[in-house]
Backbone as a ProteinNet text record, in pm:
[ID]
protein_1_A
[PRIMARY]
MTDTDTTLQPKKKGLTRRQKRAVSRGMQYAVFVAAVIAFAVSADWGRLQNQFAQADIAKQMFPDVITLALKNTVLYTLSGFVVGLVLGMVVALMRLSSVGPYRWLAGVYIEIFRGLPALLIFIFVGVAVPLAFPGTEIPGGTYGKVAIALGLVSAAYMAETIRAGIQAVPKGQMEAARSLGFSPAKAMVSIIVPQAFRIILPPLTNELVLLFKDSSLVLFLGVTLEERELSKFGRDLASTTANSTPILVAGLCYLLVTIPLSFVVRRMESKAQEAIR
[TERTIARY]
-3834	-3845.8	-3771	-3833.1	-3773.7	-3680.2	-3604.3	-3511.7	-3587.2	-3708.4	-3787.3	-3830.4	-3871.8	-3910.9	-3793.6	-3674.8	-3555.7	-3522.7	-3532.7	-3501.4	-3602.6	-3729.1	-3832.2	-3821.8	-3744.4	-3730.3	-3648.3	-3691.7	-3615.1	-3478.1	-3378.8	-3243.3	-3226.7	-3154.5	-3129.2	-3028.1	-3062.9	-2975.4	-2893.4	-2765.7	-2681.8	-2704.3	-2623.5	-2634.1	-2584.3	-2650.3	-2603.4	-2480.9	-2415.3	-2296.9	-2331.7	-2443.6	-2485.1	-2510.4	-2573.7	-2599.9	-2469.7	-2375.7	-2246.7	-2173.1	-2178.4	-2113.6	-2180.6	-2314.2	-2385.9	-2348.4	-2336.8	-2297	-2154.6	-2065.5	-1925.8	-1916	-1992.7	-1991.9	-2047.4	-2152.9	-2210.4	-2111.5	-2036.7	-1936.1	-1825.6	-1783.6	-1680.1	-1728.5	-1852.7	-1908.6	-1916.2	-1955.7	-1967.6	-1831.8	-1728.4	-1593.7	-1546.7	-1574.8	-1534	-1604.2	-1733.6	-1808.9	-1759.4	-1731.5	-1681.1	-1546	-1458.5	-1327.5	-1341.8	-1432.7	-1454.2	-1507.4	-1601	-1657.3	-1550.3	-1467.8	-1361.7	-1262.2	-1228	-1136.2	-1197.7	-1325.1	-1391.9	-1403.6	-1425.8	-1443.1	-1309.8	-1206	-1076.8	-993.8	-1019.6	-938.6	-967.9	-864.5	-878.3	-903	-1029.8	-1064.4	-1031.4	-1031.3	-998	-854.2	-762.2	-620.8	-597.7	-666.6	-651.8	-700	-811	-862.1	-766.9	-710.1	-616.4	-491.9	-450.5	-326.2	-345.4	-460.4	-478.4	-594.7	-678.9	-799.9	-827.8	-730.7	-749.1	-798.1	-923.3	-984.1	-912.8	-866.7	-801.5	-669.1	-597.5	-471.3	-499.2	-602	-637.5	-675.6	-747.1	-787.4	-666.3	-559.2	-439.4	-373.6	-401.2	-336.9	-399.2	-518.1	-589.4	-573	-562.2	-571.5	-438.7	-326.8	-194	-180.6	-248.5	-236	-290.2	-383	-438.4	-364.5	-353	-296.2	-145.4	-78.9	66.8	107.7	77.2	127.3	65.4	-67.5	-132.6	-99.1	-92.8	-57.5	81.8	179.9	315.1	319.2	244.2	241.7	189.7	83.9	26.9	125.1	191.4	288.4	406.9	458.9	568.1	526.8	406.2	358.3	342.3	278.3	253.8	383.7	476.8	604.6	681.1	682.3	749	681.9	548.7	475.4	505.7	510.6	539.5	679.1	778	915.2	922	857.3	859.2	791.1	682	610.2	693.7	755.9	839.4	959.8	1029.2	1146.7	1106	993	946.7	913.6	856.6	827.2	956	1057.4	1185.5	1247.2	1247.1	1306.7	1228.5	1095.2	1014	1045.4	1058.9	1091.2	1232.1	1323.3	1457.6	1453.2	1367	1355.2	1300.4	1219.5	1160.9	1243.9	1351.8	1432.2	1502.2	1528.5	1605.2	1755.6	1795.9	1937.4	1973.7	2068.2	2105.3	2147.5	2240.3	2282.4	2167.8	2069.5	1953.7	1876.9	1853.7	1781.5	1858.9	1990.9	2074	2070.9	2086.4	2082.9	1947.6	1839.7	1706.6	1685.9	1731.8	1717.9	1795.2	1917.4	1998.1	1931.2	1881.2	1813.3	1693.4	1610.8	1489.4	1524.5	1621.5	1656	1714.3	1796.1	1859.3	1756.4	1676.7	1586.1	1460	1429.7	1322.5	1371.8	1502	1557	1597	1636	1679.6	1559.9	1568.3	1461.6	1455.1	1334.7	1317.4	1395.9	1413.2	1489.2	1631.4	1694.6	1832	1838.4	1735.9	1733	1724.3	1642.5	1631.7	1764.7	1830.4	1960.3	2062.8	2058.3	2150.8	2132.1	2006.9	1978.7	2012.7	1982.2	2001.9	2143.7	2219.4	2353.4	2462.3	2448	2555.6	2576	2467	2480.5	2552.8	2516.6	2592.1	2738.9	2769.2	2908.8	2985.8	2920.4	2988.6	3008	2912.8	2919.7	2909	3020	3016.4	2970.8	2885.3	2836.4	2719.3	2682.3	2569.4	2439.3	2345.1	2214.9	2106.7	2026.5	1915.2	1805.9	1759.5	1655.8	1530.4	1475.3	1353.2	1374.3	1500.9	1528.2	1476	1406.8	1354.2	1253.1	1168.3	1068.5	1136	1245	1317.4	1382.4	1439.3	1501.2	1398.4	1284.2	1178.3	1128.6	1111.2	1063.9	1160.8	1290.3	1390	1392	1392.7	1398.8	1276.5	1157.1	1035.8	1029	1074.8	1073	1163.2	1281.9	1374.2	1315.8	1249.9	1191.6	1072.4	980.8	857.7	882.1	983.9	1009.1	1040.5	1108.8	1142.5	1016.5	918.6	793.1	705.5	700.6	619.3	672.8	804.6	862.1	812.1	808.6	759.2	610	536.3	392.6	366.8	440	422.6	464.7	574.9	620.2	513.3	456.1	351.8	229.8	195.6	82.1	106.7	227.9	261.1	256.1	309	309	169	76.9	-59.9	-140.8	-94.5	-163.6	-140.9	-244.6	-227.8	-124.1	-41.2	63.6	4.6	-117.6	-180.4	-197.6	-201.3	-214	-90.3	26.4	149.5	157.2	118	122.3	26	-91.8	-187.8	-136	-72.8	-18	95.2	179.5	289.7	236.4	126.6	70.2	10.1	-24.3	-78.7	30.2	154.6	265.5	327.6	285.3	345.4	485.2	575.3	706.6	692.5	789.3	778.4	763.8	839.9	832.4	697.2	648.2	518.7	404.9	414	311.5	309.3	429.2	436.7	374.3	406.1	357	208.2	165.4	28.3	-72.5	-30	-124	-106.8	14.7	37.8	31	105.3	112.5	-23.9	-107.1	-239.8	-323.6	-318	-392.3	-333.7	-201.9	-137.3	-176.4	-187.8	-221.8	-364.8	-452.7	-588.1	-585.7	-491	-480.3	-416.3	-314.2	-234.1	-277.3	-386.1	-428	-456.3	-524.7	-546.2	-416.9	-320.8	-197.3	-116.8	-124.2	-54.6	-117.6	-250.2	-317	-281.8	-268.7	-225.7	-84.8	1.2	136.6	133.3	37.4	21.3	-13.3	-96.5	-130.5	-5.2	77.8	200.2	297.1	307.5	395	346.8	216.6	161.4	209.1	219.1	267.6	420.1	490.6	636.9	687.6	603.1	646.3	683.8	643.9	680.1	831	904.7	1050.3	1122.5	1048.8	1110.9	1184.1	1148.6	1213.4	1362.8	1407.9	1550.4	1628.1	1560.2	1627	1649.8	1597.8	1616.7	1530.4	1401.3	1307.1	1292.5	1249.9	1220.4	1077.3	1039.7	904	799.1	828.3	732.2	730.7	825.4	833.3	789.1	739.4	700.2	579.4	581.5	464.9	389.3	289	198.6	268.4	352.6	417.6	508.9	591.2	681.4	603.8	498.1	413.5	352.7	299.5	239.1	340.3	457.9	560	611.2	630.1	678.9	579.6	451.3	351.5	335.4	351.5	342.9	455.2	574.5	686.8	663.6	606.2	582.3	475.1	368.5	254.7	264.8	364.8	378.3	249.3	189	64	61.7	-4.2	-5.9	-123.4	-205.5	-319.5	-276.7	-170.1	-129.7	-96.8	-40.7	-9.5	-137.5	-237.8	-365.6	-431.7	-428.9	-490.1	-417.1	-283.6	-207.3	-244.5	-262.2	-302.9	-439	-531.3	-663.8	-655.8	-563.4	-545.9	-493.5	-406.2	-363.4	-484.1	-572.5	-689.1	-783.2	-784.9	-869.3	-832.9	-707.4	-662	-656	-602.3	-580	-710	-809.8	-935.4	-1007.3	-1025.3	-1085.9	-1004.9	-870.8	-788.9	-806.3	-811.7	-832.9	-969.2	-1069.5	-1202	-1197	-1123.2	-1108.8	-1041.3	-937.9	-868	-963.4	-1043.5	-1137.7	-1240.4	-1287.2	-1384.3	-1322.8	-1198.9	-1134.1	-1108	-1069.6	-1046.9	-1176.1	-1286.6	-1414.5	-1458.4	-1437.5	-1473	-1385.1	-1256.9	-1167.6	-1212.1	-1255.9	-1305.5	-1432.6	-1521.8	-1643.9	-1613.5	-1511.9	-1475.2	-1420.1	-1346.1	-1290.1	-1401.2	-1504.2	-1614.7	-1698.1
-3745.5	-3760.9	-3886.8	-3966.2	-4093.9	-4073.7	-4182	-4175.5	-4161.7	-4219.9	-4211.5	-4068.9	-3995.9	-3856.4	-3770.1	-3805.4	-3727.4	-3743.9	-3864.8	-3890.2	-3829.3	-3809.9	-3754.3	-3603.4	-3536.7	-3390.9	-3352.5	-3247.8	-3206	-3150.5	-3188.4	-3141.4	-2997.7	-2920.4	-2782	-2778.2	-2707.6	-2697.5	-2568.8	-2578	-2458.9	-2381.9	-2278.8	-2197.5	-2274.5	-2254.4	-2314.9	-2238.3	-2295.8	-2230	-2094.9	-2087.9	-1961	-1855.8	-1897.7	-1804.5	-1759.4	-1852.9	-1816.5	-1715.6	-1736.6	-1640.5	-1504.1	-1504.7	-1377.2	-1304.4	-1378.6	-1317.6	-1263.3	-1340.9	-1297.1	-1169.5	-1164.9	-1043.5	-924.8	-948.9	-840.8	-785.4	-874	-828.8	-749.4	-794.1	-721.1	-583.5	-574.8	-445.1	-354.1	-411.2	-331.4	-276.7	-361.1	-315.4	-206.4	-224.8	-124.7	8.8	5	128.1	195.4	115.1	172.3	240	176.6	235.9	366.5	369.3	492.4	603.8	570.9	671.8	723.9	631.6	673	765	731.5	817.1	954.2	953.7	1080.2	1169.6	1109.1	1187.7	1240.9	1158	1196	1287.6	1288	1368.9	1517.5	1596.5	1742.9	1792.5	1798.3	1831.4	1976.6	2061.3	2201.2	2217.6	2151.4	2159.6	2092.8	1979.7	1913.5	2003.2	2071.9	2161.2	2276.2	2331.9	2443.6	2402.2	2276.9	2232.7	2171.3	2108.7	2032.7	2078.8	2166	2198.1	2347.7	2424.9	2568.1	2597	2639.7	2659.5	2766.6	2873.9	2981.4	2935.4	2848.7	2795.3	2698.3	2616.3	2520.8	2593.6	2706	2781	2835.3	2867.7	2920.7	2818.5	2691.6	2586.4	2568.7	2616.8	2599	2721.5	2701.8	2574.3	2502.7	2558.8	2502.7	2358	2321.3	2184.3	2084.5	2129.1	2042.2	2060.3	2185.5	2212.9	2193.1	2197.2	2181.7	2052.4	2042.6	1929.9	1797.3	1792.6	1667.1	1630.5	1731	1703.7	1643	1700	1645.2	1504.2	1480.6	1347.2	1244.7	1279.5	1188.2	1164.4	1271.1	1256.1	1169.4	1191.6	1109.1	962.5	938.8	801.6	731.9	799.4	736.9	710	805.6	785.2	668.4	659.8	548.3	416.2	418.2	295.1	245.2	336.2	295.9	236.4	304.1	251.9	116.7	107.3	-17.9	-131.2	-100.3	-203.7	-257.3	-167.4	-210.1	-290.1	-235	-304.4	-435.6	-433.6	-555.2	-665	-628.5	-727.8	-791.3	-707.2	-760	-854.2	-812.9	-895.7	-1025.4	-1019	-1140.2	-1240.2	-1190.7	-1279.9	-1336.9	-1256.2	-1307.6	-1417.4	-1396.8	-1496.6	-1629.3	-1622.6	-1743.6	-1798.2	-1729.7	-1769.6	-1902.9	-1973.7	-2098.2	-2071.9	-1946.4	-1908.6	-1881.8	-1956.4	-1947.7	-1809	-1740.4	-1606.9	-1507.2	-1517	-1428.1	-1451.4	-1577.1	-1608	-1560.8	-1577.2	-1536.9	-1386.1	-1310.7	-1164.4	-1114.5	-1174.5	-1133.1	-1162.1	-1276.9	-1311.3	-1216.4	-1181.3	-1087.5	-950.7	-904.6	-774.5	-773	-876.3	-881	-882.6	-963	-973.1	-843	-776	-651.6	-540.7	-519	-404.6	-429.1	-554.5	-579.7	-567.3	-589.4	-585	-446.6	-358.9	-224.9	-133.1	-44.1	55.8	149.4	194.6	284.6	413.8	456.7	579.4	569.3	453.3	436.8	441.3	391.8	396	540.4	621.9	762.8	834.2	807.2	870.2	823.9	697.5	644.5	715.5	729.7	794.2	942.5	1009.1	1152.9	1195.9	1109.6	1148.9	1062.5	930.4	841.8	845.8	848.7	848.3	973.1	1095.4	1213.1	1209.8	1152.3	1143.3	1041.7	930.9	826.8	867.1	945.7	987.2	1139.4	1211.4	1358.7	1413.4	1514.3	1577.2	1506.8	1390.3	1316.7	1367.3	1400.3	1447.9	1346.1	1310	1218.4	1295.8	1246.8	1318.8	1340.9	1460.5	1491.4	1557.7	1579.1	1644.9	1566	1634.3	1568.2	1461.4	1488.4	1390	1262.2	1277.6	1159.8	1082.7	1154.7	1087.5	1009.8	1072.3	1004.5	882.3	896	783	665.5	694.5	587.4	526.4	611.9	561.3	476	528.4	451.2	327.6	343.3	229.9	116.8	150.5	47.8	-29	43.2	-21.7	-108.3	-50.5	-122.8	-238.3	-226.6	-332	-465	-460.3	-584.7	-657.7	-582.3	-643.4	-682.5	-594.7	-625	-746.4	-763.5	-877.6	-1008.8	-1018.3	-1140.3	-1158	-1048.3	-1056.2	-1102.1	-1043.1	-1080.5	-1225.6	-1264.5	-1404.5	-1501.1	-1470	-1557	-1560.7	-1446.3	-1443.4	-1526	-1517.6	-1596.2	-1745.1	-1781.8	-1923.7	-1974.5	-1882	-1922.8	-1953.6	-1907.5	-1939.1	-2086.2	-2160.9	-2304.3	-2328.1	-2429.9	-2460.1	-2497.2	-2545.5	-2581.4	-2463.3	-2341.2	-2223.3	-2205.3	-2225.5	-2217	-2330	-2448.9	-2562.8	-2541.5	-2486.3	-2460.4	-2354.6	-2249.5	-2144.5	-2198	-2284.9	-2342.1	-2431.8	-2503.5	-2591	-2513.1	-2385.5	-2299.4	-2227.1	-2253.7	-2195.1	-2072.6	-2036.1	-1922.4	-1958.4	-1862.5	-1879.9	-1863.7	-1912.6	-1897	-1751.4	-1661.9	-1520.4	-1461.3	-1491.8	-1437.3	-1494.8	-1621.4	-1683	-1619.3	-1589.7	-1526.5	-1387.4	-1308.8	-1171.3	-1166.7	-1250.4	-1242.7	-1322.9	-1433.2	-1524.4	-1526.3	-1548	-1573.1	-1444.1	-1341.4	-1217.8	-1151	-1138	-1077.4	-1152.3	-1285.5	-1361.6	-1343.4	-1332.9	-1313.1	-1178.9	-1076.6	-944	-940.1	-1019.1	-1026.4	-1082.5	-1171.8	-1233	-1138.1	-1065.3	-984.9	-839.5	-803.4	-663.7	-611.5	-685.5	-634	-606.9	-701.3	-669.1	-556.3	-540.8	-429.5	-296.6	-294.2	-172.8	-142.2	-245.9	-226.4	-169	-211.7	-156.4	-8.9	31.2	172.4	254	198.3	266.2	283.9	180.5	188.8	291.6	296.4	394.1	535.8	554.5	687	740.2	652.7	694.2	707.4	618.1	624.7	748.3	812.5	933.4	1045.6	1034.4	1136.7	1142.8	1039.5	1037.9	1128.9	1193.3	1281.9	1397.5	1430.2	1543.1	1521.4	1395	1366.7	1393	1426.8	1461.6	1611.5	1688.6	1833.1	1898.6	1907.2	1960.3	2111.5	2176.8	2319.6	2340.1	2465.8	2495.9	2443.7	2448	2402.4	2251.1	2181.7	2036	1962.8	2036.5	1974.2	1882.5	1771.3	1683.7	1709.5	1630.5	1658.9	1666.1	1568.7	1566.9	1686.7	1715.1	1829.7	1960.3	1969.2	2088.4	2109.7	2003.6	2015.4	2047.8	1986.2	2013.2	2156.3	2206.1	2343.8	2443.2	2426.4	2517.7	2499.4	2376.4	2353.2	2425.8	2428.2	2500.9	2651	2699	2842.5	2892	2814.8	2857	2809.9	2724.5	2666	2594.9	2526.4	2456	2330.6	2224.8	2096.8	2080.5	2184.1	2173.7	2139.2	2197.7	2160.6	2012.9	1951.4	1808.8	1726.7	1766.6	1696.4	1710.2	1829.6	1851.3	1768.4	1762.9	1681.6	1534.2	1489.1	1350.6	1320.6	1415.5	1397	1391.1	1466.5	1462.5	1325.5	1264.6	1127.9	1034.4	1049.6	962	980.9	1102.3	1126.3	1034.9	992.1	904.2	758.3	733.3	595.2	520.6	588.4	519.8	473.4	560.3	509.2	397.4	407.9	301.8	171.3	179.3	59.1	-3.6	81.3	30.7	-41.3	15.3	-48.6	-184.6	-191.6	-318.6	-424.1	-386.4	-482.2	-528.6	-436.9	-473.7	-571.5	-545.9	-634.3	-771.7	-774.5	-902	-982.4	-914.7	-985.7	-1039.1	-960.6	-1007.5	-1125	-1120.5	-1230.9	-1359	-1345.2	-1461.2	-1516.7	-1427.7	-1472.8	-1545.2	-1496.9	-1562	-1702.5	-1717.1	-1849.9	-1947.7	-1899	-1986	-2027.1
4850.7	4704.7	4662.2	4585.3	4542.4	4425.4	4397.3	4282.6	4151.5	4149.1	4025.8	3997.9	4103.7	4087	4041	4092.7	4055	3907.7	3860	3718.6	3624.7	3675.9	3590.4	3576.3	3665.7	3657.8	3534.7	3463	3343	3382	3304.9	3332	3282.2	3359	3320	3205.8	3102.9	2986.4	2993.2	2952.5	2947.6	2818.1	2798.1	2677.7	2556.1	2447.1	2322.8	2271.8	2172	2116.4	2057	1989	1929.9	2037.9	2146.1	2256	2321.7	2336.3	2394.9	2307	2174.7	2084.6	2092.9	2104.1	2115.1	2243.7	2353	2480.1	2471.4	2406.6	2392.6	2309.7	2198.7	2117.2	2194.5	2270.4	2349.4	2450.7	2515.6	2612	2542.9	2423.2	2350.2	2310	2261.9	2226.1	2348.2	2461.5	2583.4	2626.5	2617.9	2654	2558.6	2429.2	2330.4	2355	2376.5	2402.3	2528.8	2632.8	2758.1	2737	2654.1	2627.5	2550.4	2451.8	2374.7	2464.4	2550.5	2640.6	2736.3	2789.6	2881.5	2812.3	2685.4	2610	2583.4	2543.4	2512.3	2635.2	2750.5	2873.2	2924	2914.3	2972.2	2882.4	2748.8	2657.6	2674.7	2659.6	2665.4	2522.8	2483	2346.3	2312.8	2411.8	2386.3	2341.5	2410	2371.3	2236	2212.2	2083.2	1969.4	1992.3	1889.1	1863	1969.9	1953.5	1876.2	1892	1830.9	1693.1	1669.4	1545.7	1459	1507.4	1431.3	1430.1	1385.5	1371	1228.9	1219.3	1087.3	1006.1	1071.7	996.5	936.3	1009.4	956.1	842.1	858.8	752.9	624.3	636.5	518	442.2	514.4	449.5	357.1	379.8	302.1	164.1	145.9	19.3	-69.3	-198.7	-272.1	-290.1	-235.3	-263.3	-217.3	-109.3	-60.3	-163	-247	-351.8	-483.5	-527.5	-659.4	-665.1	-550.9	-548.7	-479.4	-349	-270.1	-312.3	-319.9	-358.5	-502.4	-589.6	-729.3	-739.5	-668	-670.8	-613.8	-506.8	-447	-545.6	-617	-716.2	-830.2	-876.7	-985.3	-941.9	-820.7	-770	-763.5	-714	-698	-832.2	-926.6	-1056.7	-1131.7	-1125.1	-1194.1	-1132.7	-999.9	-934.6	-964.7	-973.7	-1002.8	-1143.8	-1239.6	-1378.3	-1388.3	-1328.6	-1331.7	-1261.1	-1145.9	-1071.5	-1145.7	-1216.8	-1290.5	-1406.1	-1480.8	-1594.5	-1545	-1444.4	-1391.1	-1323.9	-1253	-1187.9	-1286.6	-1402.1	-1505.7	-1556.9	-1580.8	-1629.5	-1527.1	-1400.2	-1295.1	-1278	-1288.2	-1274.9	-1385.6	-1508.4	-1620	-1604.3	-1551.8	-1523.9	-1417.6	-1318.1	-1210.5	-1263.7	-1368	-1426.3	-1542.3	-1576.4	-1692.1	-1667.5	-1776.3	-1767.6	-1760.7	-1780.1	-1774.1	-1627.9	-1577.2	-1436.5	-1389.5	-1460.9	-1415.3	-1405.3	-1494.8	-1486.4	-1356.7	-1324.2	-1200.7	-1078.9	-1083.5	-969.8	-951.8	-1062.1	-1053	-1003.5	-1054.9	-1011.7	-863.7	-818.2	-677.1	-586.9	-627.2	-547.6	-541.5	-655.5	-658.4	-565.4	-572.9	-490.7	-342.9	-305.1	-163.5	-110.8	-191.1	-144.9	-130.9	-234.1	-232.6	-150.5	-120.3	-24.4	118.7	138.5	273.7	319.7	225.5	262.5	287.2	386.2	404.8	285	252.8	139	158	283.1	310.9	257.3	275.7	228.1	75.5	9.9	-136.8	-184.2	-117.6	-153.9	-133.6	-22.7	3.9	-99.5	-135.7	-235.9	-369.6	-412.2	-540.9	-536.6	-425.2	-417.2	-385.4	-316.3	-270.2	-333.1	-325	-368.9	-519.9	-595.5	-742.1	-792.7	-747.5	-792.7	-752.4	-634.9	-592.2	-675.6	-711.1	-787.3	-932.9	-985.1	-1125.8	-1133.7	-1107	-1106.7	-1241.3	-1235	-1356.5	-1421.1	-1366	-1422.6	-1362.6	-1446	-1401.4	-1439.6	-1342.4	-1369.4	-1442.3	-1556.4	-1632.3	-1547.5	-1561.5	-1487.8	-1354.3	-1316.1	-1189.6	-1070.9	-980.5	-861.1	-897.5	-997.8	-1038.2	-1089	-1162.8	-1210.4	-1097.4	-999.8	-885	-804	-781.4	-705.2	-781.1	-912.7	-993.2	-983.5	-988.8	-981.3	-841.1	-737.9	-600.2	-567.6	-596.2	-569.8	-659.9	-784.9	-876.6	-831.9	-781.9	-734.5	-616.5	-527.4	-409.6	-449.3	-527.6	-560.4	-656.3	-741.9	-840	-773.4	-658.9	-589.2	-543.6	-495.3	-451	-570.3	-670.1	-787	-861.9	-864.5	-935.8	-877.9	-745.7	-682.8	-706.7	-705.6	-732.3	-875.2	-970.2	-1111.1	-1134.1	-1072.3	-1086	-1036.2	-919.8	-865.5	-957.3	-1017.6	-1108.5	-1233	-1287.8	-1407.7	-1376.2	-1261	-1224.6	-1190.8	-1158.1	-1127.1	-1252.3	-1367.1	-1493.3	-1525.6	-1555.8	-1585.8	-1696	-1676.5	-1773.9	-1910.3	-1909.5	-2036.4	-2129.6	-2075.2	-2159.4	-2247.2	-2188	-2266.6	-2368.5	-2328.3	-2420.2	-2537.1	-2508.5	-2615.4	-2711.4	-2656.3	-2741.5	-2827.8	-2771.7	-2848.4	-2960.2	-2931.6	-3033.9	-3149.9	-3123.3	-3228	-3306.5	-3273.9	-3348	-3284.1	-3162.8	-3092.8	-3045.6	-3056.5	-2995.4	-2844.3	-2764.3	-2619	-2575.8	-2638.6	-2601.6	-2636.9	-2758.7	-2801.2	-2717.3	-2682.1	-2598.5	-2459.7	-2408.1	-2276.3	-2278.8	-2381.4	-2389.7	-2424.6	-2516	-2567.2	-2486.3	-2426.1	-2360.5	-2208.5	-2162.3	-2019.7	-1937.6	-1980.2	-1901.9	-1885	-1991.1	-1969	-1866.2	-1867.6	-1767.8	-1628.3	-1621.7	-1491.3	-1430.6	-1514.9	-1462.7	-1410.7	-1465.6	-1410.6	-1269.6	-1243.4	-1111.2	-1011.1	-1055.4	-961.2	-955.3	-1022.9	-1020.9	-880.1	-793.1	-655.8	-578.7	-573.7	-500.8	-564.3	-696.3	-759.8	-719.8	-710.5	-664.8	-520	-439.8	-301.3	-294.9	-385.6	-392.6	-428.1	-510.3	-544	-419.3	-332.7	-206.7	-120.8	-111.6	-32.3	-90.3	-222.1	-285.8	-260	-255.6	-230.1	-95.4	1.7	133.6	135.3	64.2	60.9	-11.2	-91	-161.2	-65.6	61.7	160.2	182.8	142.7	161.3	63.1	-25.7	-124.1	-56.9	65.5	133.8	149.9	151.1	167.3	38.1	-68.9	-194.2	-206.3	-110.5	-115.9	-220.6	-195.7	-293.6	-278.5	-386	-382.3	-332.8	-318.1	-271.3	-368.3	-497.8	-597.4	-613	-550.4	-563.6	-437	-339.5	-212.7	-230	-157.3	-153.4	-23	6.2	116.6	251.8	281.8	414	432.5	332.3	340.1	348.2	268.6	269.2	407.7	467.1	599.2	707.8	703.2	805.1	796.8	675.8	661.6	721.2	692.6	746.9	897.3	945	1089	1162	1102.6	1164.4	1159.2	1049.7	1035.2	1130.9	1146.7	1229.9	1373.9	1403.4	1538	1578.5	1483	1506.6	1419.1	1467.5	1396.4	1302	1285.3	1193.8	1051.1	996.1	859.3	844.4	948.8	940.7	934.6	1012.5	1009.2	872.5	815.5	684	577.6	586.7	492.1	505.8	629.6	650.6	591	603.9	544.7	392.4	334.5	188.7	144	225.9	195.6	192.7	291	299.6	181.4	124.9	7.8	-108.2	-111.7	-219.7	-174.5	-55.6	-13.1	16.3	74	105.4	-21.5	-124.5	-249.2	-313.9	-310.7	-368.2	-291.3	-159.1	-78.6	-109.3	-130	-165.6	-300.3	-394.8	-526	-511.9	-427.4	-405.4	-350.6	-251	-192.9	-295.7	-378.8	-481.1	-581.8	-621.9	-717.8	-656.9	-528	-462.2	-451.8	-420.3	-410.4	-546.4	-652.6	-786.2	-828.2	-788.4	-820.6	-748.8	-623.9	-549.6	-613.6	-658.6	-723.8	-854.8	-926.8	-1052.7	-1028.6	-915.6	-883	-849.5	-776.9	-738	-860
[MASK]
+++++++++++++++++++++++++++++++++++++++++++++++++++++++++++++++++++++++++++++++++++++++++++++++++++++++++++++++++++++++++++++++++++++++++++++++++++++++++++++++++++++++++++++++++++++++++++++++++++++++++++++++++++++++++++++++++++++++++++++++++++++++++++++++++++++++++++++++++++++

C-alpha cells in the first residue's frame, strides 16, 4: 500500500464530548443501581421491620403524635422564629448603625451566638438564668423558655441575613426617599426594609426549617408530658415499648413539615432568580 492510499483512508474519530458525558452518566447510574441492589439484597429486612415498622405500636401513637407532639413542635418553632426575627432585625440595624458601640455590641452578639452550640443556649436559659436570678420566672413557662432559647440562636443568623438584604437594596432607594422628605428612620422602615425582606424571604424560610429541627432540644428544659415535642414523644414511647418504631414515626412527622417548607423555599428562590433575569 502506498503513502497516497494511506492518506486517503478516513481517520477514525473518537467519542465526542457529548457522547463521553453520556457514557459517564450511564456508568454512574449503573454503579448507583448496583449499590442499591447490593444493599437491598444484603439487608435483613425482617429484623428492620421488627425494630422500626411495627404497625400496632405506630397505631398507639395516634392521635397524640399529631395533636400533642407535632402541635407543640410547631408552637415552639413559631415562637422561636418570631423572637428571633424581631431580635435579629434589631441586631441587624445595630450592625448597620453609624454609632460605634452599637456595631460592636451587635458584632459580639452575632459571633458568640453563632459560635455556641444551640444545646448550650438551652441549658443556659433553663439552668443558668434561674440560678442567676432566683425567683424569676420566664413568662410562658416552657414555651417562653423555648422561644427565648431558639430566638437567641436564630437571631444571630437572621441578623446577618437581614443585614445582607438591606445592603442589597440599591442605595438610590434611600436617596430617593430622603429627597421626598422621609426621615432616615422612616425611609428605612417604609422603603428599605420591605424591599430587603423580598430578597431574604427564601433564607428566612430555610431558617424556619432549621428551627423546626432544633426544637428537639426542648427536652433539656425538663418538659412535662403535655409539653413534649416530637423527639421527646418518640423517645419516651421507644423506651416504653422497647422498639424503635415511635422514633421512625416521629421522624416521618418532621418530614411532613420540613419537605413542604423546603419545596416552598425552592419555589421562592426560583421566582427570585426569574425576577432578577
